[in-house]
PDB file of C-alpha atoms in Angstrom:
ATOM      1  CA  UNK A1051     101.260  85.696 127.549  1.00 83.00           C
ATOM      2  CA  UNK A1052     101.847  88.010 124.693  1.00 90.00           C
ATOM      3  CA  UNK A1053     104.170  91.157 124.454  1.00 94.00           C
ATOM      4  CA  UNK A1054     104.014  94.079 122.336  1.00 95.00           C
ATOM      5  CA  UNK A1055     106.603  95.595 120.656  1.00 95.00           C
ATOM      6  CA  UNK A1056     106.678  99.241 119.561  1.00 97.00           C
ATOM      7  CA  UNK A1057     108.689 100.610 117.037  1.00 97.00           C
ATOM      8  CA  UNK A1058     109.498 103.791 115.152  1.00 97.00           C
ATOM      9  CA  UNK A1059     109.848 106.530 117.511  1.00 97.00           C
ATOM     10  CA  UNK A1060     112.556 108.712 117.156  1.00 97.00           C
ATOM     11  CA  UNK A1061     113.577 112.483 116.710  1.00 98.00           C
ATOM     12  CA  UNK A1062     111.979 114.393 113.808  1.00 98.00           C
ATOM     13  CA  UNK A1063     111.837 118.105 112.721  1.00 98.00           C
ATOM     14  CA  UNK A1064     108.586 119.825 112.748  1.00 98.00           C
ATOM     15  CA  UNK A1065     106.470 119.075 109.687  1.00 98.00           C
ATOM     16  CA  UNK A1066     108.011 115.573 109.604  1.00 98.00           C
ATOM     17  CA  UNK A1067     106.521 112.035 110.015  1.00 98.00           C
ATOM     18  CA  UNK A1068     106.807 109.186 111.542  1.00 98.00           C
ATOM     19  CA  UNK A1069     105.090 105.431 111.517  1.00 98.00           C
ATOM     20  CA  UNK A1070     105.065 103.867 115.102  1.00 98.00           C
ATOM     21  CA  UNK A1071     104.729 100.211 114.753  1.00 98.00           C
ATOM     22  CA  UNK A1072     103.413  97.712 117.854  1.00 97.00           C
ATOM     23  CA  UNK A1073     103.541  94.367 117.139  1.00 96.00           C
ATOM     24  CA  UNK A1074     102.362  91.631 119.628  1.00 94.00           C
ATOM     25  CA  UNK A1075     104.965  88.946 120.124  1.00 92.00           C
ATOM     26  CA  UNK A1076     102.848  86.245 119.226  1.00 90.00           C
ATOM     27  CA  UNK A1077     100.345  84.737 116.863  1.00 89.00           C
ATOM     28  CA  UNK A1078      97.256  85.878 118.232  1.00 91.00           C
ATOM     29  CA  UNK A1079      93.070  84.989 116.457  1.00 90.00           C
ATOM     30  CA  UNK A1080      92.211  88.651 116.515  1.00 91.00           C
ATOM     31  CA  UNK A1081      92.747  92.079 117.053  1.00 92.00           C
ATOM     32  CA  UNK A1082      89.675  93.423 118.103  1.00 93.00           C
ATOM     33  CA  UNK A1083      90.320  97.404 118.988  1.00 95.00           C
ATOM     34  CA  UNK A1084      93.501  99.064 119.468  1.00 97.00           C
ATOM     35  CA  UNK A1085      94.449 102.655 121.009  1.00 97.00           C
ATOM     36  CA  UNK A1086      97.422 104.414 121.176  1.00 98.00           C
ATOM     37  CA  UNK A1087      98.108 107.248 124.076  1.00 98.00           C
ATOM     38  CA  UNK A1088     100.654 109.468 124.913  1.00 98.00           C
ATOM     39  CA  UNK A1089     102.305 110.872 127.730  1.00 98.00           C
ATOM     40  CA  UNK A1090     105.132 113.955 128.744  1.00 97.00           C
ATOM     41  CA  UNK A1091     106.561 113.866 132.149  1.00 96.00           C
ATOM     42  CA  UNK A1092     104.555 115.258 135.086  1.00 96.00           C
ATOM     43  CA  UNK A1093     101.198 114.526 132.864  1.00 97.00           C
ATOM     44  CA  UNK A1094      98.683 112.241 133.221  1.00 97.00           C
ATOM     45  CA  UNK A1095      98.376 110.102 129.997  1.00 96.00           C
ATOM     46  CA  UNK A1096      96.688 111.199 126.917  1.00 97.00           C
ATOM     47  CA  UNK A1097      93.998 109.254 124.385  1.00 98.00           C
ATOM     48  CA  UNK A1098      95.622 110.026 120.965  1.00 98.00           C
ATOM     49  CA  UNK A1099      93.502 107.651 118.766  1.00 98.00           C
ATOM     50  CA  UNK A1100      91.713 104.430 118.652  1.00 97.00           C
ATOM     51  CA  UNK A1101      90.250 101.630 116.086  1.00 95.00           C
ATOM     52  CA  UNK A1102      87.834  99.032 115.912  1.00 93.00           C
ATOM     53  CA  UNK A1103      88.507  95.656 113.960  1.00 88.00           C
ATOM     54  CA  UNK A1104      84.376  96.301 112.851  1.00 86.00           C
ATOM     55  CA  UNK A1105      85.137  99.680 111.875  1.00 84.00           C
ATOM     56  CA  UNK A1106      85.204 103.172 112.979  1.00 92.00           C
ATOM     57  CA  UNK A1107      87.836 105.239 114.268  1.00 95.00           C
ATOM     58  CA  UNK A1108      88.168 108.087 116.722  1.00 96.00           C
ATOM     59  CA  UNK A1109      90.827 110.779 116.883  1.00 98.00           C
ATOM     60  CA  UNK A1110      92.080 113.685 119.309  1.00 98.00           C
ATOM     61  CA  UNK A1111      91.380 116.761 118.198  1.00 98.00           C
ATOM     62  CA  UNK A1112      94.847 117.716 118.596  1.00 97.00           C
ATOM     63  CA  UNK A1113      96.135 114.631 115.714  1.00 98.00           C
ATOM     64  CA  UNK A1114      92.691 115.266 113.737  1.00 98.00           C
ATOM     65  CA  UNK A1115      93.547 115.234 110.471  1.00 97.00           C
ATOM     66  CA  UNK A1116      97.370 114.365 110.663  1.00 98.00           C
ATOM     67  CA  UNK A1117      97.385 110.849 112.413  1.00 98.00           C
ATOM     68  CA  UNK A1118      96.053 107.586 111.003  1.00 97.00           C
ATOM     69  CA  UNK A1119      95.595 104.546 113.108  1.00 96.00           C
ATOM     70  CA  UNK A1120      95.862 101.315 111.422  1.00 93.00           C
ATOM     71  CA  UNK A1121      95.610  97.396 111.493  1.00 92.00           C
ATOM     72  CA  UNK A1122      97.447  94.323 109.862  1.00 91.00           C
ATOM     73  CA  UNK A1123      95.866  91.682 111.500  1.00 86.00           C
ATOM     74  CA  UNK A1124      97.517  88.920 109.498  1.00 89.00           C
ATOM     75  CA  UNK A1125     100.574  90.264 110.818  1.00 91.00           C
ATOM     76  CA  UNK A1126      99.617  91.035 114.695  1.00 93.00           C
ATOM     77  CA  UNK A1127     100.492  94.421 113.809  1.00 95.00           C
ATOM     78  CA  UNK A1128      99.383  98.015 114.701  1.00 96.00           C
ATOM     79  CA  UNK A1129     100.307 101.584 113.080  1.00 97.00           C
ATOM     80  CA  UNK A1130     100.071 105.019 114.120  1.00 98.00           C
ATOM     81  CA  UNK A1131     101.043 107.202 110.820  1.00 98.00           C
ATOM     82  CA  UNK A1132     102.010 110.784 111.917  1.00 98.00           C
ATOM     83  CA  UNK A1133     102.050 113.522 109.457  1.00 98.00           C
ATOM     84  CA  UNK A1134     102.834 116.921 110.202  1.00 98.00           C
ATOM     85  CA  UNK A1135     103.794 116.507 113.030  1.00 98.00           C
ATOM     86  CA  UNK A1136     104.829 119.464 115.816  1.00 98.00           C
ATOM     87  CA  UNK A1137     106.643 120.034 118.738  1.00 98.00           C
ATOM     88  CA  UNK A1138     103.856 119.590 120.881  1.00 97.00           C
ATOM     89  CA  UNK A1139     103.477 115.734 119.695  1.00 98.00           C
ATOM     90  CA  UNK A1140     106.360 115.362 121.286  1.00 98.00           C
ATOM     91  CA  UNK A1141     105.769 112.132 124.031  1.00 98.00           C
ATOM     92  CA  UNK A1142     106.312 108.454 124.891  1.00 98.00           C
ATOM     93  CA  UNK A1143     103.627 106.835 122.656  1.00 98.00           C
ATOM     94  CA  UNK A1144     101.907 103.658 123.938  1.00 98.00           C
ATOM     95  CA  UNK A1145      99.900 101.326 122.322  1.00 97.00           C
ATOM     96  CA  UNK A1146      96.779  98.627 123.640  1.00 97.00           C
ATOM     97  CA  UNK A1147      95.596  95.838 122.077  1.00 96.00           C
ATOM     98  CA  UNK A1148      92.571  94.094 123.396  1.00 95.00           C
ATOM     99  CA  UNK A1149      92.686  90.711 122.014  1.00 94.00           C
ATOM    100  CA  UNK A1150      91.383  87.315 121.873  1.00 93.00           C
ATOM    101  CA  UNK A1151      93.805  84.927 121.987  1.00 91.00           C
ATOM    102  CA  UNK A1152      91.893  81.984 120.634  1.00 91.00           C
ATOM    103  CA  UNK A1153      88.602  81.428 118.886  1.00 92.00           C
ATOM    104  CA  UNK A1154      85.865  81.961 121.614  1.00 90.00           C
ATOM    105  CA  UNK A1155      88.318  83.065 123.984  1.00 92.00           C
ATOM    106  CA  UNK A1156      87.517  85.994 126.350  1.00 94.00           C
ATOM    107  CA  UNK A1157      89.012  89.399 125.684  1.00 94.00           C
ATOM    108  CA  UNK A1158      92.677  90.262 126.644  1.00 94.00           C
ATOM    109  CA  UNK A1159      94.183  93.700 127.306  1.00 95.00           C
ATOM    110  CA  UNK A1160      98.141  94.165 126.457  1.00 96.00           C
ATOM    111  CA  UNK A1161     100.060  97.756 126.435  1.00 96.00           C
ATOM    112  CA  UNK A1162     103.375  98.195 124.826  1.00 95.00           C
ATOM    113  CA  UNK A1163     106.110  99.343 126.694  1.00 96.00           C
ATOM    114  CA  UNK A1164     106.344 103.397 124.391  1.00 97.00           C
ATOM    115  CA  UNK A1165     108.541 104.668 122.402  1.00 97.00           C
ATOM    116  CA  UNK A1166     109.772 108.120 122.369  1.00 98.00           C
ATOM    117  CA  UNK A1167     109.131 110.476 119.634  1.00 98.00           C
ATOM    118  CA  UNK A1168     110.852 113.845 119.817  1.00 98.00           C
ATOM    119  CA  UNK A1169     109.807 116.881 117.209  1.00 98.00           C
ATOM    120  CA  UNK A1170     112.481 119.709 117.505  1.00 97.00           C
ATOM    121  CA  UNK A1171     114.220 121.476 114.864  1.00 95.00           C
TER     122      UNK A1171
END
């Protein structure tokens, strides 16, 4: 079974930035696509960005331009770099991994458990 880990949430004042970190608690073979969402009380959760280990990423048009999703595969880790960031970013920020654990082996799904990032002057 494998865990992930996120880090780097926290409170920040507008125009700040922040690097959310979710690392899986394991050695893994690959990382194969990752996506991190978001989520405020009483709403449903929100696609913030996503990556493929072959390339290509896809961004909200709300982060467009101030988010950058990232992988460190030799190091089972993920990155969400937030840059300007505004009160309305403001949300528990999950991550997914969809894995293979082994070479060969079939896909995996794992979510992180959030972390809380709060923009407020």
């Amino acid at each position: 079974q494998v865990q992930l880990v996120e880090s780097g949430g926290g409170l920040v004042q507008p125009g700040g930035s922040l690097r959310l970190s979710c690392a899986a608690s394991r050695s893994i073979f690959s990382i194969n696509a990752v996506t991190w969402y978001r989520q405020t009380p009483g709403n449903p959760r929100e696609f913030v960005a996503a990556r493929l280990a072959a390339g290509g990423s896809n961004y909200a048009d709300t982060v467009k331009g101030r988010f950058t999703i990232s992988m460190d595969s030799a190091n089972n880790t993920v990155y969400l770099q937030m840059n300007s960031l505004k009160p309305d970013d403001t949300a528990v920020y999950y991550c997914n991994l969809k894995v293979r654990l082994t070479v060969g082996s079939r896909l995996r799904d794992y979510s992180g458990q959030g972390t809380q990032v709060t923009v407020s002057p």
